PDB file of C-alpha atoms in Angstrom:
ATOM      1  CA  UNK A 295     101.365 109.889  66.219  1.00 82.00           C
ATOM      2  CA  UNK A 296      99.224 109.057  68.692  1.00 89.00           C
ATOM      3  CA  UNK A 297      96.848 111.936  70.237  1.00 94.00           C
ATOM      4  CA  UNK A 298      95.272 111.062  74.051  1.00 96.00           C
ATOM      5  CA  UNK A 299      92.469 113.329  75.797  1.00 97.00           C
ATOM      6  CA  UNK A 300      91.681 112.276  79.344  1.00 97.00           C
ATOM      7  CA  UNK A 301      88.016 112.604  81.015  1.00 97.00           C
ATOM      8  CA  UNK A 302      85.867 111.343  84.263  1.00 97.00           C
ATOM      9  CA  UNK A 303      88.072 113.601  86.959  1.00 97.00           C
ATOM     10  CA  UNK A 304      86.528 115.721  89.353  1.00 97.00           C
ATOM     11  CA  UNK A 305      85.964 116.245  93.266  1.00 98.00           C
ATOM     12  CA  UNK A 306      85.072 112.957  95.770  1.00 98.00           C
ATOM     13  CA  UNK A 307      84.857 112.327  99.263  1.00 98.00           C
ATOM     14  CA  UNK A 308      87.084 110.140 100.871  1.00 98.00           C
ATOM     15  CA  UNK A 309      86.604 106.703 100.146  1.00 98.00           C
ATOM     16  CA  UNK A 310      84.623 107.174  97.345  1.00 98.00           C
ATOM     17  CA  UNK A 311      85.345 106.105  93.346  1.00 98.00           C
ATOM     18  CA  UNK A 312      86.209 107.536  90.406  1.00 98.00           C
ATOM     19  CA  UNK A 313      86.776 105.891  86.968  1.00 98.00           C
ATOM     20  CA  UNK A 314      89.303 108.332  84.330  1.00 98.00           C
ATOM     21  CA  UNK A 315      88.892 107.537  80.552  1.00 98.00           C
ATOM     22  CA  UNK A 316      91.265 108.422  77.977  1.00 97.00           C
ATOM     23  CA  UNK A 317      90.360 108.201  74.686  1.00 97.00           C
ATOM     24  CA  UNK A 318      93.279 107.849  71.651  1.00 95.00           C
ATOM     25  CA  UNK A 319      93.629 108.831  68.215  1.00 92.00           C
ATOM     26  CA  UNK A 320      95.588 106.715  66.129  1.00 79.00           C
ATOM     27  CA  UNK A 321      95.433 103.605  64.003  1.00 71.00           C
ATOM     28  CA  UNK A 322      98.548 101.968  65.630  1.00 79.00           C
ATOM     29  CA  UNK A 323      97.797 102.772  69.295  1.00 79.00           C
ATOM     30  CA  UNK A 324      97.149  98.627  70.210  1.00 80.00           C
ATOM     31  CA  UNK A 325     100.706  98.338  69.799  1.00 86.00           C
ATOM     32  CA  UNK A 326     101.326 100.806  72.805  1.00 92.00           C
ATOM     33  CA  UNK A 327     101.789 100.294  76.266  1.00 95.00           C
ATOM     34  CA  UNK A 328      99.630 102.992  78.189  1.00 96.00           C
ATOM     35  CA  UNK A 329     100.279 104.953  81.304  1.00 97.00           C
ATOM     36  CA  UNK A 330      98.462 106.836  84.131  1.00 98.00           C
ATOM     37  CA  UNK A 331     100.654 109.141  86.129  1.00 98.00           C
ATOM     38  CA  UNK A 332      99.566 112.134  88.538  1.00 98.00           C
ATOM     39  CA  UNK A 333     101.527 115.361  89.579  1.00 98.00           C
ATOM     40  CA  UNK A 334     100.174 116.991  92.772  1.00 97.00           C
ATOM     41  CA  UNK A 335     100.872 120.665  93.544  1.00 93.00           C
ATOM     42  CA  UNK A 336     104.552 121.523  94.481  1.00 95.00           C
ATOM     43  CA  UNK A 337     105.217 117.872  93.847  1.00 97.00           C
ATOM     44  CA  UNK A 338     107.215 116.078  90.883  1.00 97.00           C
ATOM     45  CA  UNK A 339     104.671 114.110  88.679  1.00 97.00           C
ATOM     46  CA  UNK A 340     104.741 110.109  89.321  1.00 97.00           C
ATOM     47  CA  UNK A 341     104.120 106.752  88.320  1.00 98.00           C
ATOM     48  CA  UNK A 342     100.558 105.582  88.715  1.00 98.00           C
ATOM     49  CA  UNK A 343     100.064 102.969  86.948  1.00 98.00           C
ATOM     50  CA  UNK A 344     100.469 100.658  83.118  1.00 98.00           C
ATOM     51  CA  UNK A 345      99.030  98.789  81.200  1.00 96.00           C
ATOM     52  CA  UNK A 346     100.711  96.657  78.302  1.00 93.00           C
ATOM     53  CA  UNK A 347      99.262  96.091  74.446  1.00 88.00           C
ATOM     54  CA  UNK A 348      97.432  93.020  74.834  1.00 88.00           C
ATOM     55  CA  UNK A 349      96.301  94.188  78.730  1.00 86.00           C
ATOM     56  CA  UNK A 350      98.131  91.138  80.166  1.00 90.00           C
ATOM     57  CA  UNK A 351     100.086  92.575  82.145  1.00 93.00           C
ATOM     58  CA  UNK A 352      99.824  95.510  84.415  1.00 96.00           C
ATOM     59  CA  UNK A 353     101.886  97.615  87.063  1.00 97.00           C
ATOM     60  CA  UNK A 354     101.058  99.667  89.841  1.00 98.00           C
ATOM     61  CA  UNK A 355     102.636 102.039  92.177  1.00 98.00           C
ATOM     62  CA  UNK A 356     102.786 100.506  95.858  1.00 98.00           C
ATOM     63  CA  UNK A 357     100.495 103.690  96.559  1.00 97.00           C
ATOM     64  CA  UNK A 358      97.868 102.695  94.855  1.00 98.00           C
ATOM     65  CA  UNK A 359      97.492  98.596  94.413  1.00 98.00           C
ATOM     66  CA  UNK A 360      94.876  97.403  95.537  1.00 97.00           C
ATOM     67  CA  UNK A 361      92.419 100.363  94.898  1.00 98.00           C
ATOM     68  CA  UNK A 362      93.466 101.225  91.449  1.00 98.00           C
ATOM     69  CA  UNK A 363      92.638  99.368  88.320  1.00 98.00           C
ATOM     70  CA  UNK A 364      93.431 100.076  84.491  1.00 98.00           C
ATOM     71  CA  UNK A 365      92.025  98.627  81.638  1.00 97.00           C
ATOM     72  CA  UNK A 366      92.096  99.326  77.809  1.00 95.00           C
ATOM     73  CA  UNK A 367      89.520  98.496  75.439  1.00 95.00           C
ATOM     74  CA  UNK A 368      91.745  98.561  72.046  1.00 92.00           C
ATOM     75  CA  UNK A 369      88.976  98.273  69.485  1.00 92.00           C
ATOM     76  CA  UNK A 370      87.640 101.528  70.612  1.00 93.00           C
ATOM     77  CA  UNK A 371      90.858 103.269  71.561  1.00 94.00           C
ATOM     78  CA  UNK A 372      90.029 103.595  74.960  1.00 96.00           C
ATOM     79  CA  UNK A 373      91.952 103.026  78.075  1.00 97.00           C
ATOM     80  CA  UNK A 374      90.462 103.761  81.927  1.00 98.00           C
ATOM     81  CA  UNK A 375      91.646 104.141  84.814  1.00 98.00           C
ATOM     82  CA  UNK A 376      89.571 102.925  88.330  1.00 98.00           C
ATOM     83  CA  UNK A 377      90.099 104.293  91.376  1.00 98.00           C
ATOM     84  CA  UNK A 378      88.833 103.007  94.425  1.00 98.00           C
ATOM     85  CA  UNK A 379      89.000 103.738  98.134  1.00 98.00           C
ATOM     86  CA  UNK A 380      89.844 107.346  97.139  1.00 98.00           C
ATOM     87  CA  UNK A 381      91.752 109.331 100.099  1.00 97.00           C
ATOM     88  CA  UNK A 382      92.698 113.046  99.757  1.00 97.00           C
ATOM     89  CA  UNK A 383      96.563 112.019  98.727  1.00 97.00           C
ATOM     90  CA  UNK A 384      95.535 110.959  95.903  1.00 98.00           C
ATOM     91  CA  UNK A 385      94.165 114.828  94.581  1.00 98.00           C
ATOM     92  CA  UNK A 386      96.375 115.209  91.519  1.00 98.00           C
ATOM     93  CA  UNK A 387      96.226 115.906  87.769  1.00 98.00           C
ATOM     94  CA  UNK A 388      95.688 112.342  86.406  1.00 98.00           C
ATOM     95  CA  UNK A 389      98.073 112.182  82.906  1.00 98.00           C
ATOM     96  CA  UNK A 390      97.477 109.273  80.168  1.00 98.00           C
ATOM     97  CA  UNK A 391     100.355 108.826  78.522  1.00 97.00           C
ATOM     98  CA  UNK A 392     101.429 106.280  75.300  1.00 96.00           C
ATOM     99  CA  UNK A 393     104.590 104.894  75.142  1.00 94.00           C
ATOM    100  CA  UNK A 394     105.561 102.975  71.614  1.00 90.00           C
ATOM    101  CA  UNK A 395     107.157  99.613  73.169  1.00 86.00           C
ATOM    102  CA  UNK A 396     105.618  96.497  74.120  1.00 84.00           C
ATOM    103  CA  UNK A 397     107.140  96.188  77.826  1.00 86.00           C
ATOM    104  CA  UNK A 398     105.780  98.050  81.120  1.00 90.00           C
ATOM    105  CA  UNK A 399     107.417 101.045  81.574  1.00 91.00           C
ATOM    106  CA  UNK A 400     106.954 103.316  85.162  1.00 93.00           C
ATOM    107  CA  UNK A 401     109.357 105.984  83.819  1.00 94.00           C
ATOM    108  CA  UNK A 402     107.994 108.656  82.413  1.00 94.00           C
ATOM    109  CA  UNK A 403     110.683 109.559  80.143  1.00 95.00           C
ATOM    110  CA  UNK A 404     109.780 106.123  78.263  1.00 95.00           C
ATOM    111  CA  UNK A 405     106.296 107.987  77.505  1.00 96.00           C
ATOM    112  CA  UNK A 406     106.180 109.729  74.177  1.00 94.00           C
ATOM    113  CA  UNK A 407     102.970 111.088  74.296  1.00 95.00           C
ATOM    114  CA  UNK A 408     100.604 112.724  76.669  1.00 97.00           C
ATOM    115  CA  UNK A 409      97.351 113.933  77.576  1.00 97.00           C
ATOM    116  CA  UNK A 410      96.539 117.435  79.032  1.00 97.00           C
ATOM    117  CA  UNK A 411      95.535 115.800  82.529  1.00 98.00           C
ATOM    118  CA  UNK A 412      92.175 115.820  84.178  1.00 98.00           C
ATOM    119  CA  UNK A 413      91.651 117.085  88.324  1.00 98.00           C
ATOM    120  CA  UNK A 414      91.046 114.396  90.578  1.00 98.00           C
ATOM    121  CA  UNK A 415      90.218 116.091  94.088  1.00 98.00           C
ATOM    122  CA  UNK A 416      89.567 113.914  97.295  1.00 98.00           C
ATOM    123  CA  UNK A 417      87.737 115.767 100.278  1.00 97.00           C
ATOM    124  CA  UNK A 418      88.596 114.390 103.520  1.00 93.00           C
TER     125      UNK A 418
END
């Protein structure tokens, strides 16, 4: 059982930065890959980006390579997400989500658990 709360959203101009934490409960939750997806209003909630156990490998949507970065700090049961170059598509609740397998997964169906989401609003 793993439990994630998400933190660091909020409202930015365009262009600016934002880093998301979400912190995990858990003894086993080194052994999961970890996700960031986002679900804008009226819109169906989507792929952002993964990270796998070890942080060796990591995927991101076309939308946002380049300007987003995750990371995971295992020993404290912490993974982040950093978002750069912020532009007003990218206002959305931000979702952490765990998903008990060792390969990437962009599906969110392949995502046991999940956070409540934090805001992330871009001004323009």
């Amino acid at each position: 059982q793993v439990q994630l709360v998400e933190s660091g959203g909020g409202l930015v101009q365009a262009g600016g930065s934002l880093r998301l934490s979400c912190a995990a409960s858990g003894r086993t939750f080194s052994s999961y890959t970890m996700g960031w997806f986002r679900q804008a209003p009226g819109k169906e909630r989507e792929f952002v980006a993964a990270i796998s156990w070890s942080s060796f490998h990591t995927y991101y949507a076309d939308s946002v390579k380049g300007r987003f970065t995750s990371s995971r700090d295992n020993a404290k049961n912490m993974v982040y997400l950093q978002m750069n170059s912020l532009n007003p598509e990218d206002t959305a609740v931000y979702y952490c989500a765990a998903a008990q397998q060792q390969n990437i997964a962009t599906h969110m169906y392949a995502y046991s658990y999940w956070g409540q989401g934090t805001q992330v609003t871009v001004s323009s």
